[in-house]
GROMACS .gro file of C-alpha atoms in nm:
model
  412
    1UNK     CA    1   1.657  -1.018  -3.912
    2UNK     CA    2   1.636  -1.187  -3.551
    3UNK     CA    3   1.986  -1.372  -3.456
    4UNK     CA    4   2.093  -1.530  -3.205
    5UNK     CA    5   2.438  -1.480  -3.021
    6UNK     CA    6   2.680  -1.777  -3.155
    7UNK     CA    7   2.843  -1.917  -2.810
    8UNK     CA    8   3.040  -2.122  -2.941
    9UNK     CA    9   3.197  -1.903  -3.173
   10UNK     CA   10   3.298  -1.673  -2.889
   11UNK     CA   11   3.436  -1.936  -2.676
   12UNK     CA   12   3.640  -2.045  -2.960
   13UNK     CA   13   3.822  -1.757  -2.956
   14UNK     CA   14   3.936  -1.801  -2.543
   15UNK     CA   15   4.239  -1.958  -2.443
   16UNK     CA   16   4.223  -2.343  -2.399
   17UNK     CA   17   4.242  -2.372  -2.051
   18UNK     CA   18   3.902  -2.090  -2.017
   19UNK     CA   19   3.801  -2.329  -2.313
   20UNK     CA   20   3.827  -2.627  -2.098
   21UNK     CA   21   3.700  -2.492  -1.783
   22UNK     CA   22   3.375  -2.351  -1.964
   23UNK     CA   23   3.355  -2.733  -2.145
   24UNK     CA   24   3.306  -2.842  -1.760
   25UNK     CA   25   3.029  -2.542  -1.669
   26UNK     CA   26   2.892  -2.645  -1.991
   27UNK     CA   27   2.799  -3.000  -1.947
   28UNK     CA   28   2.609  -2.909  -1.624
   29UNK     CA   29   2.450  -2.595  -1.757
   30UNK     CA   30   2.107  -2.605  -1.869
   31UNK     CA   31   2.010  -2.455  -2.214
   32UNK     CA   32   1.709  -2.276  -2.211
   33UNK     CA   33   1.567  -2.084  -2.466
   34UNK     CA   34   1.363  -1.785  -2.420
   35UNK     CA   35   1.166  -1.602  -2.727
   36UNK     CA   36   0.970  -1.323  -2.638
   37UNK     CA   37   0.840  -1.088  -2.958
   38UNK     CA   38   0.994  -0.762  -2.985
   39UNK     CA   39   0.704  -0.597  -3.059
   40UNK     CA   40   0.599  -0.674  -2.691
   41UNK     CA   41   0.642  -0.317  -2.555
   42UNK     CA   42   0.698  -0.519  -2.161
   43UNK     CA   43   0.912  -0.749  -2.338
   44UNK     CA   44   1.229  -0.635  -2.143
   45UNK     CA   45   1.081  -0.632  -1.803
   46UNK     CA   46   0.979  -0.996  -1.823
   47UNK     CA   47   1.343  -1.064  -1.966
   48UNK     CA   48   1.461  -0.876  -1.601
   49UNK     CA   49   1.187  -1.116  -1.417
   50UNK     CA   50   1.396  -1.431  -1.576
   51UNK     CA   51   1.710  -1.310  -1.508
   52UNK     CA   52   1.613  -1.192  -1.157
   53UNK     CA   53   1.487  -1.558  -1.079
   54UNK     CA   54   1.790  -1.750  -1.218
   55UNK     CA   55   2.057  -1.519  -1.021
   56UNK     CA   56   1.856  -1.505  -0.683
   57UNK     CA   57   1.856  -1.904  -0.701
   58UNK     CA   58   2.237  -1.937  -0.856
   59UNK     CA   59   2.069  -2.138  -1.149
   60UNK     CA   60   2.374  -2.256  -1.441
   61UNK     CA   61   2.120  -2.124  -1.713
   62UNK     CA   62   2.281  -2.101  -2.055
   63UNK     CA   63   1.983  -1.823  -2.193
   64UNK     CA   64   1.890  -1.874  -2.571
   65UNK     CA   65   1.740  -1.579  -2.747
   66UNK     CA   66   1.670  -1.410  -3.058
   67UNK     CA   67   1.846  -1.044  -3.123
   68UNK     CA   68   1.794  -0.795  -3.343
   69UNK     CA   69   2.204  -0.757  -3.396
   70UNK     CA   70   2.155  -0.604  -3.747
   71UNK     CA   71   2.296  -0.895  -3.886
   72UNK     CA   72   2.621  -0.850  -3.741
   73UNK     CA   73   2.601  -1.180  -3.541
   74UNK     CA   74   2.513  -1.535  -3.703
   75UNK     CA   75   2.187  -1.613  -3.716
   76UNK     CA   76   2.026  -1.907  -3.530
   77UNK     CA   77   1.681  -1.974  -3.507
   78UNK     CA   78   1.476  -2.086  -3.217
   79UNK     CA   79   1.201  -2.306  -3.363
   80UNK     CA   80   1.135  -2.676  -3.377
   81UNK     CA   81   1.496  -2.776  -3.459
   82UNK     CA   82   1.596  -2.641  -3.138
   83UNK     CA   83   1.694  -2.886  -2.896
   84UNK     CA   84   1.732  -2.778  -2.488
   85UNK     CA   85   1.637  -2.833  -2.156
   86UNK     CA   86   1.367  -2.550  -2.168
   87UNK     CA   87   1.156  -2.346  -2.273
   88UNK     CA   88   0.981  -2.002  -2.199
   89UNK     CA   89   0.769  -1.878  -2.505
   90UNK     CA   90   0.550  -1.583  -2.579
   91UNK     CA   91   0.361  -1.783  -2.843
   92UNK     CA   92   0.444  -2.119  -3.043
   93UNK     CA   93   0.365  -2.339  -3.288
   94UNK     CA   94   0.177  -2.642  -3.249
   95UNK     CA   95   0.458  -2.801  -3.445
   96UNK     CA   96   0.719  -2.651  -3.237
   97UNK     CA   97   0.486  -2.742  -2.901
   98UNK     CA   98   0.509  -3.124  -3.036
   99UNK     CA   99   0.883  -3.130  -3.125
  100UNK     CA  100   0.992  -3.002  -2.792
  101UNK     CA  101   0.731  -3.261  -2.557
  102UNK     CA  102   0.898  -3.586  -2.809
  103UNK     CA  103   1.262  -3.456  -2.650
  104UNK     CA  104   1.105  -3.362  -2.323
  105UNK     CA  105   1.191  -2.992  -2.265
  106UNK     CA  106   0.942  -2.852  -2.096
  107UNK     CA  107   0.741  -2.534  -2.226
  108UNK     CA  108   0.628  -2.245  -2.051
  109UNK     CA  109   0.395  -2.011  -2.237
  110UNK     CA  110   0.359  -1.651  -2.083
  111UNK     CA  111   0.064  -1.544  -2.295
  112UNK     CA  112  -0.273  -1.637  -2.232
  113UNK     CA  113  -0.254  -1.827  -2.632
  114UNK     CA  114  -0.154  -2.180  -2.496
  115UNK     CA  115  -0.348  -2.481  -2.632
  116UNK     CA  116  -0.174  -2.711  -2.515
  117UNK     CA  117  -0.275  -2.908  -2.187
  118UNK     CA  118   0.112  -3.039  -2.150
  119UNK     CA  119   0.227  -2.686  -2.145
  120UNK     CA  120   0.217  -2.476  -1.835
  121UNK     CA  121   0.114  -2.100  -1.831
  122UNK     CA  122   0.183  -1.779  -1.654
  123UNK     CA  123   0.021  -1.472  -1.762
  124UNK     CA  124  -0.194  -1.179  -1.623
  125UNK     CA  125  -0.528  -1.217  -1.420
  126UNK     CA  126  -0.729  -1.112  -1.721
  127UNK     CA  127  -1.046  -1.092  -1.567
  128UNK     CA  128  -0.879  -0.849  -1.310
  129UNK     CA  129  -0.772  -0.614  -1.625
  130UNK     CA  130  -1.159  -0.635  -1.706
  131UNK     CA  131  -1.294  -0.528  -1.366
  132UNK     CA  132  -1.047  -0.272  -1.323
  133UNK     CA  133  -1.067  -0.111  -1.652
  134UNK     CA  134  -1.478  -0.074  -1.575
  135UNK     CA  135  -1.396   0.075  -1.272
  136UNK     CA  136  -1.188   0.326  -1.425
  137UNK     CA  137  -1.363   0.399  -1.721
  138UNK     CA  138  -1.766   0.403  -1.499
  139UNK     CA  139  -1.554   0.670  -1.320
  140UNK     CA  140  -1.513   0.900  -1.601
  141UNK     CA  141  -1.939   0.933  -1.605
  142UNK     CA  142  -1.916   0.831  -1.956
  143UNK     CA  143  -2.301   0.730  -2.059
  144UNK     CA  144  -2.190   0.451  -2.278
  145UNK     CA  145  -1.922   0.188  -2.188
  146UNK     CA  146  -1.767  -0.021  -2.470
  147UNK     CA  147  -1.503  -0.303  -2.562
  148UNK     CA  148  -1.292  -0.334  -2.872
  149UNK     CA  149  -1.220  -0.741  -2.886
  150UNK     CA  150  -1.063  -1.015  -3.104
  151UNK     CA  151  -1.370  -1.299  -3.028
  152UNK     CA  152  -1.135  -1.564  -3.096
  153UNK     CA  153  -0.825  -1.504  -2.823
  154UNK     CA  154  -0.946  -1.655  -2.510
  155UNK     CA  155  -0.788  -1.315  -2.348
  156UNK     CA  156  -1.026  -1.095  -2.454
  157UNK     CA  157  -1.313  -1.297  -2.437
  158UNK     CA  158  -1.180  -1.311  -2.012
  159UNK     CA  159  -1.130  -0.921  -2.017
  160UNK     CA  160  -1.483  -0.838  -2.157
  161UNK     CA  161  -1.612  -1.080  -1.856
  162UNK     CA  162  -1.464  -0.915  -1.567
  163UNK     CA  163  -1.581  -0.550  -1.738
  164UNK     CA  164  -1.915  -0.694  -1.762
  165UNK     CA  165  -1.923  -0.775  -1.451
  166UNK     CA  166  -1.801  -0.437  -1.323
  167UNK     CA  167  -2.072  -0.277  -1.540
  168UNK     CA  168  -2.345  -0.483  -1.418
  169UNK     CA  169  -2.280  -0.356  -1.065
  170UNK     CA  170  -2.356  -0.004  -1.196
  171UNK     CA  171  -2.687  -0.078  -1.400
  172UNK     CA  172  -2.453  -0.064  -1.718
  173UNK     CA  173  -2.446  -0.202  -2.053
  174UNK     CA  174  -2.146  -0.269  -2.246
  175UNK     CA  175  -2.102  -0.229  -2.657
  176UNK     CA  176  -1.911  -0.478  -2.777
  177UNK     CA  177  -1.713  -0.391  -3.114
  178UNK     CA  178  -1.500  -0.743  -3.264
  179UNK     CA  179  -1.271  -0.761  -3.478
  180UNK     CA  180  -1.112  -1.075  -3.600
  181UNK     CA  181  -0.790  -0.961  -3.649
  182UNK     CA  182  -0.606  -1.279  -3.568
  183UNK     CA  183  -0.771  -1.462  -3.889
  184UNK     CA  184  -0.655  -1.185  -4.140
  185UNK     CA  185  -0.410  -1.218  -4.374
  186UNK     CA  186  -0.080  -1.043  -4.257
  187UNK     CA  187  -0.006  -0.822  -4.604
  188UNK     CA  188  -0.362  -0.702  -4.589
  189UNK     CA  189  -0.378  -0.682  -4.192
  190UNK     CA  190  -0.369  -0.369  -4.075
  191UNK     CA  191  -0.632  -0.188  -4.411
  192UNK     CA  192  -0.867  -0.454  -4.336
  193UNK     CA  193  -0.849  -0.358  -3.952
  194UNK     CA  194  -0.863   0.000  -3.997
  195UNK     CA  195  -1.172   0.015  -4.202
  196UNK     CA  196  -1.334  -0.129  -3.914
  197UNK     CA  197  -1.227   0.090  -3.684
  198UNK     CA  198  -1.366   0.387  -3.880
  199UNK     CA  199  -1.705   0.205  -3.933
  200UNK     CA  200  -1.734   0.095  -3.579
  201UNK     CA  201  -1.593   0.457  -3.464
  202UNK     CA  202  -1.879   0.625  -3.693
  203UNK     CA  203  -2.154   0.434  -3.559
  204UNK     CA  204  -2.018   0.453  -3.199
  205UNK     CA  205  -2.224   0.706  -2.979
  206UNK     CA  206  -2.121   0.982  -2.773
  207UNK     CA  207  -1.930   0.987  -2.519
  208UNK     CA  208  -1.826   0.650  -2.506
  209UNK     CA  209  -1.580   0.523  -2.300
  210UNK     CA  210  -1.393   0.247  -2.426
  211UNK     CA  211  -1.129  -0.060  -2.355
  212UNK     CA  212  -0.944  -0.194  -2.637
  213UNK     CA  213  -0.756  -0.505  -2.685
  214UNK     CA  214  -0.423  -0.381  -2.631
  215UNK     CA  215  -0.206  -0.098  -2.643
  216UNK     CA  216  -0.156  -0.127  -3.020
  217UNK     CA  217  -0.516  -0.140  -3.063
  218UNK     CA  218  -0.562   0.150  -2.850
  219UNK     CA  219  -0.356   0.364  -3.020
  220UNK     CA  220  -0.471   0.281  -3.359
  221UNK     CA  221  -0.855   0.375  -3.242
  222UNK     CA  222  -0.717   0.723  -3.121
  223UNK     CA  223  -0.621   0.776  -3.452
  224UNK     CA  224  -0.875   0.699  -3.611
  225UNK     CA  225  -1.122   0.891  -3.421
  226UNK     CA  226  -0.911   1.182  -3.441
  227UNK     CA  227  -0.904   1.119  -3.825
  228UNK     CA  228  -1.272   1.119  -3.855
  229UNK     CA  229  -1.296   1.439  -3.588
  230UNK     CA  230  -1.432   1.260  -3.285
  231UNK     CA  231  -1.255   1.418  -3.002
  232UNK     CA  232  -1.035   1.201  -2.783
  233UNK     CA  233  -1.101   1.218  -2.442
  234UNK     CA  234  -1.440   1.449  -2.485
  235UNK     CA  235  -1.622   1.225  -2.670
  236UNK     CA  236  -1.424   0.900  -2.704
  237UNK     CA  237  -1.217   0.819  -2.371
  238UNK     CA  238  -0.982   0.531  -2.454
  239UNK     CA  239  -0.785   0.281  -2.247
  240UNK     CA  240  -0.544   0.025  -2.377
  241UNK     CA  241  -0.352  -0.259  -2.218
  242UNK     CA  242   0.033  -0.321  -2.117
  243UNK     CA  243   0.152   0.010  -2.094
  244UNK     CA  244   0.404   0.042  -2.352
  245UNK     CA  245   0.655   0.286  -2.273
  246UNK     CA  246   0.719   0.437  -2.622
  247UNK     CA  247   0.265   0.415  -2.748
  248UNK     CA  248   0.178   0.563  -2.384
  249UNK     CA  249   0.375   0.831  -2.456
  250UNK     CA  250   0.366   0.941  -2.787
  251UNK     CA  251   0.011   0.877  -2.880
  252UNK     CA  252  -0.198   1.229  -2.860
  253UNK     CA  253  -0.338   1.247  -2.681
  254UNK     CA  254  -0.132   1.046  -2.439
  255UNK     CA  255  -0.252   0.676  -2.423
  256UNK     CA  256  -0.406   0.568  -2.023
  257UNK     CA  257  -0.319   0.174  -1.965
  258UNK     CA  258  -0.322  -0.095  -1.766
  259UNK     CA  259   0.025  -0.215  -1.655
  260UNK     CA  260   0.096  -0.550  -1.678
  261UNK     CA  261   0.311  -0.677  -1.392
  262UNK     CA  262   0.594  -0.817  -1.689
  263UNK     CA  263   0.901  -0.867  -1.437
  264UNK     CA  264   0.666  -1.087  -1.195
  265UNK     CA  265   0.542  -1.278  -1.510
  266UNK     CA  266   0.897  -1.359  -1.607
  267UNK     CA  267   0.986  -1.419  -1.253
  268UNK     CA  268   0.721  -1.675  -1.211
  269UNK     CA  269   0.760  -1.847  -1.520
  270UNK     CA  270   1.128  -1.881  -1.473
  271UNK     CA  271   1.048  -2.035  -1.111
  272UNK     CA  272   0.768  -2.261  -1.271
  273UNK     CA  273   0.971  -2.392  -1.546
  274UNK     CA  274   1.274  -2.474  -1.273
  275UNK     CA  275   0.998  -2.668  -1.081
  276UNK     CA  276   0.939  -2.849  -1.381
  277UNK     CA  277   1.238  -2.954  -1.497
  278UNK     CA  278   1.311  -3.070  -1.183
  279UNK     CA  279   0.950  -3.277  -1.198
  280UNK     CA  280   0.853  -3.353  -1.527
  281UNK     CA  281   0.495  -3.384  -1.596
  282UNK     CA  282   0.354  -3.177  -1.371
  283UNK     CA  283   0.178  -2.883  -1.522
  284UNK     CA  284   0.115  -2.509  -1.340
  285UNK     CA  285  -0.136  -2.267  -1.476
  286UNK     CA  286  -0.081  -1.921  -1.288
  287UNK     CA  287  -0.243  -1.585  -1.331
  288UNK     CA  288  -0.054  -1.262  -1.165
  289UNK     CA  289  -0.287  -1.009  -1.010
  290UNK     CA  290  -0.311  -0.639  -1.179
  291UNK     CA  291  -0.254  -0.380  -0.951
  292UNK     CA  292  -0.295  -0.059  -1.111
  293UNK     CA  293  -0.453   0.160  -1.430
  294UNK     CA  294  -0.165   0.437  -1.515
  295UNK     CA  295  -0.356   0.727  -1.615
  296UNK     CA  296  -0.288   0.948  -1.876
  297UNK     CA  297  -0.529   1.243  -2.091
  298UNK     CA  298  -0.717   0.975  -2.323
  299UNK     CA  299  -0.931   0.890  -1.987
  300UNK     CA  300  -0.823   1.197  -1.838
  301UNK     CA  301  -1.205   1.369  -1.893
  302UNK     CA  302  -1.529   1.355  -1.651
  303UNK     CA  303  -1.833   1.341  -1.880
  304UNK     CA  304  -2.105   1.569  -1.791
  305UNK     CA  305  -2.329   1.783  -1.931
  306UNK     CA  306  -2.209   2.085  -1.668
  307UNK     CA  307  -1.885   2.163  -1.916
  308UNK     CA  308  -1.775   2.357  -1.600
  309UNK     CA  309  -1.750   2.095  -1.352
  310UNK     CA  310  -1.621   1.891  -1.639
  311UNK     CA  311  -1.332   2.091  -1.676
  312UNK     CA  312  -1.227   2.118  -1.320
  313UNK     CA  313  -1.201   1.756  -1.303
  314UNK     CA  314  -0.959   1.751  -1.570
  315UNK     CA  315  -0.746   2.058  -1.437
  316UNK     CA  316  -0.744   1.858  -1.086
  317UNK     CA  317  -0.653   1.523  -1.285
  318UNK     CA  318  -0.403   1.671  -1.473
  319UNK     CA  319  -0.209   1.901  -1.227
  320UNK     CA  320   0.127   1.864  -1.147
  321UNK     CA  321   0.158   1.629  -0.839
  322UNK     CA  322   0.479   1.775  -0.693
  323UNK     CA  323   0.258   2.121  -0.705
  324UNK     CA  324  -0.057   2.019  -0.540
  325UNK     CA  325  -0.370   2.215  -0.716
  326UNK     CA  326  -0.577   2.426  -0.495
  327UNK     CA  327  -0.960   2.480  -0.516
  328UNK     CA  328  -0.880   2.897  -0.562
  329UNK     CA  329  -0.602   2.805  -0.877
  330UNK     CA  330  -0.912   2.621  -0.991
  331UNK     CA  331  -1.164   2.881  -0.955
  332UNK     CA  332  -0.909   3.151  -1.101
  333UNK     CA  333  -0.842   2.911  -1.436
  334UNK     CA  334  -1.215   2.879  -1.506
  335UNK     CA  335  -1.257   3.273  -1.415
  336UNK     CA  336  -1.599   3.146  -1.147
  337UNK     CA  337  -1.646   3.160  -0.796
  338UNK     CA  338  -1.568   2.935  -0.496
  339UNK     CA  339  -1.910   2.955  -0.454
  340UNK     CA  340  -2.047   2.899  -0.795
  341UNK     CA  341  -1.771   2.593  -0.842
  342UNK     CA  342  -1.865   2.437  -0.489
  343UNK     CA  343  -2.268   2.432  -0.563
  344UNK     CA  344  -2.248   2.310  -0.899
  345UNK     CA  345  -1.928   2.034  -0.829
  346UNK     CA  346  -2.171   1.908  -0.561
  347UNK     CA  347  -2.461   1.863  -0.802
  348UNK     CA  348  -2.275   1.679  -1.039
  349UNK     CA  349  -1.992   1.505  -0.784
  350UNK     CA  350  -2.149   1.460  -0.500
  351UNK     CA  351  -1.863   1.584  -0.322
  352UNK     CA  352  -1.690   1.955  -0.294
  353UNK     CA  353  -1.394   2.038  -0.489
  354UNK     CA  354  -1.156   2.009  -0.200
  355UNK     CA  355  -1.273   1.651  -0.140
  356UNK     CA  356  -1.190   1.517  -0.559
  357UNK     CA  357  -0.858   1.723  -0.533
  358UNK     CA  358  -0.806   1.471  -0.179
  359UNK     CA  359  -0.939   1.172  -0.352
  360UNK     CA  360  -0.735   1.204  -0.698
  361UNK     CA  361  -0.431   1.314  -0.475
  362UNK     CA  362  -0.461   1.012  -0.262
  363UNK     CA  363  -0.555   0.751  -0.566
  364UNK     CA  364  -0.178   0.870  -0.727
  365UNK     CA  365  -0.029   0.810  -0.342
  366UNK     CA  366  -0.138   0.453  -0.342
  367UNK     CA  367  -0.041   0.402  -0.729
  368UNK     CA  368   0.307   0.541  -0.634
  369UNK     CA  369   0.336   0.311  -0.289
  370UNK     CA  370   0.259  -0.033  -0.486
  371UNK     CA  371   0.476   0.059  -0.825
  372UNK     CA  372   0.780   0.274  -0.641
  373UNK     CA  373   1.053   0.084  -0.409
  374UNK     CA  374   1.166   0.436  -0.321
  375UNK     CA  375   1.137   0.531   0.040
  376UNK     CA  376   0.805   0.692   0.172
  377UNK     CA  377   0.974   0.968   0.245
  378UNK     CA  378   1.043   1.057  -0.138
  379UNK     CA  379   0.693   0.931  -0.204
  380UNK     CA  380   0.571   1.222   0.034
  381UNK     CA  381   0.770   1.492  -0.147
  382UNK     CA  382   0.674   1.411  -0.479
  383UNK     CA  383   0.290   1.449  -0.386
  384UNK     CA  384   0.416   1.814  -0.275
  385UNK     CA  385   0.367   1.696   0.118
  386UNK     CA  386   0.614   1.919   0.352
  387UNK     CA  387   0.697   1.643   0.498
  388UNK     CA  388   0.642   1.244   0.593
  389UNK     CA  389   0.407   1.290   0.922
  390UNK     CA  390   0.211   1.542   0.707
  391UNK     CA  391   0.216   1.280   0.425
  392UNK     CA  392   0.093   0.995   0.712
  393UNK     CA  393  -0.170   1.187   0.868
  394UNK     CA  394  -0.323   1.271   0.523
  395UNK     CA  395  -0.296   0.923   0.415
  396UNK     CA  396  -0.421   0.787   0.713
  397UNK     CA  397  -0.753   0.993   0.708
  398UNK     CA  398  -0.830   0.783   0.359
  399UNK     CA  399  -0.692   0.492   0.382
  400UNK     CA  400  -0.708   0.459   0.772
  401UNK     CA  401  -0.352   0.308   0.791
  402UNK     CA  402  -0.056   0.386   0.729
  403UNK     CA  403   0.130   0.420   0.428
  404UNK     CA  404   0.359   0.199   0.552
  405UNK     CA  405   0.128  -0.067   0.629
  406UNK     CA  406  -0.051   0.004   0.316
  407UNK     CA  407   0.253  -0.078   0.087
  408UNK     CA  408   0.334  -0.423   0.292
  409UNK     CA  409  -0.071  -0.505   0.230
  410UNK     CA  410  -0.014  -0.439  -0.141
  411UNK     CA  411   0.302  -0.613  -0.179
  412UNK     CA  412   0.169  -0.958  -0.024
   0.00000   0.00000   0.00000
């Protein structure tokens, strides 16, 4: 059951004179209420965006939210009977939506499901998840290129143009597989779903690399394929969205995403629903840029006819970055040549060994300068650099700056 902590319940149970100093806090303390699903595996990082907002600015924010609490606290709902001074929703009702603009408390939806024109937004750049999944997934050499949508949520439909337009740059087509899961009925869901999947699997051809919805979706498509024997990421590379902590990591194979940039999301809403309140009627719409694809074995797989070449990639992809691969630990895994590896990687790559070892060992510097705060320093010992001027002069012979100057670039 969802509850809500019961303040004044507690503060019934302080002395009177906390009691009548918290009365005084009270009456110019806003009440906002926040409901974000708990199914939402980024959930908590856009809780640590509010928070981080409403400190920073020394906002008297009395926070509203539904907790699981095992019903050991009261329950209190936040729906259309709720009365504040605003709100920051995942989804809502339209009944809820038209309650809360009759009192005037302001709405801020952080999903891309808003209807409402009264209601202001803050979400992801979706379009940006759609170009950079292509890019990711074109790079795996996978023949065939697809996306697993819901037609009806206005999020997809964005994703599935930015991929397009991605694949169009590359001479590529794009299978589109729908599902219209948001119109099912919830007790028969998830069968209804799932039969689908194994049709749409079945008929799918191979290899196919593919974007789904979300990371829910993602990982119910691995299982299925590995259900009906289609080999995950050999013949069916897979790529969710959101990077859940707990389906990215026990999915098998483990689940690649893209991360959604939560704590800016609830930063920024926090920040536009302030502005709001402080101006009523005025309405923001804001989409946060994607930085980043976190990588993990169901994309983890070049597709290539040369089954050689194909498994080098994934030995280089794959290696332990504090232990940089070399080209002869490659060679001696795969029991071939440096010459045999170098003439046929060149055929298929267009580039020696060496070089992709460079490039995939440069792609995880810049993913760990725009997601770590830790100093470059660290940065340069966890790539297995002996030190930060060896780390520089390498980075600066791909990225011809610093990676210094790099991280201030990615941060503005």
């Amino acid at each position: 059951m969802l509850v809500l902590v019961h303040y004044d319940e507690w503060k019934a149970t302080l002395p009177t004179n906390l009691r009548i100093m918290m009365s005084k806090q009270d009456a110019t303390s806003k009440q906002i209420a926040v409901r974000i699903p708990s199914w939402l595996g980024c959930g908590r990082e856009i809780y640590q965006g509010i928070a981080s907002y409403v400190t920073e600015h020394q906002l008297e924010w009395h926070i509203i939210t539904e907790v699981d609490a095992d019903d050991e606290l009261k329950p209190q709902f936040i729906d259309k009977s709720w009365k504040g001074d605003g709100a920051i929703f995942f989804r809502y009702s339209d009944e809820e939506a038209e309650a809360l603009r009759q009192q005037g408390c302001p709405v801020v939806c952080v999903s891309r499901l808003s209807q409402c024109s009264w209601v202001s937004r803050v979400n992801s750049d979706n379009r940006m998840i759609g170009r950079l999944a292509a890019e990711h997934l074109v790079s795996t050499g996978a023949p065939n290129l697809a996306c697993w949508i819901d037609p009806e949520r206005s999020y997809c439909l964005e994703r599935l143009e930015g991929f397009r337009e991605v694949a169009a740059k590359y001479n590529r087509e794009v299978l589109v597989l729908e599902t219209l899961a948001s119109s099912y009925p919830s007790d028969r869901k998830w069968s209804i779903i799932r039969e689908e999947m194994k049709q749409q699997l079945q008929q799918l051809p191979k290899p196919t690399a593919l974007l789904a919805r979300d990371d829910i979706a993602a990982a119910g498509l691995i299982n299925m394929a590995q259900s009906l024997g289609i080999k995950v990421p050999e013949e069916l590379s897979v790529l969710g969205v959101g990077n859940d902590p707990v389906l990215g990591a026990i999915t098998l194979p483990t689940m690649s995403s893209i991360d959604i940039p939560a704590k800016e999301i609830g930063k920024e809403a926090a920040r536009v629903l302030h502005h709001q309140m402080e101006n009523p009627g005025e309405v923001e719409v804001v989409e946060i840029p994607i930085k980043h694809v976190v990588k993990r074995v169901s994309t983890q797989f070049f597709h290539t006819s040369d089954e050689l070449v194909a498994r080098a990639c994934q030995l280089i992809k794959l290696a332990d970055p504090e232990k940089p691969i070399t080209v002869k630990a490659v060679c001696d895994e795969l029991g071939v040549s440096a010459t045999t590896l170098l003439k046929r990687f060149q055929a298929v790559m267009m580039c020696s060994p060496k070089k992709f070892i460079d490039r995939t060992r440069y792609e995880e510097a810049c993913r760990l300068l725009e997601t770590l705060n830790a100093p470059i320093k660290h940065v340069a010992y966890s790539l297995g650099f002996k030190s930060p001027e060896e780390f520089d002069r390498f980075f600066k012979r791909h990225a011809g700056m610093t990676p210094g100057k790099y991280r201030e670039n990615a941060r503005v």
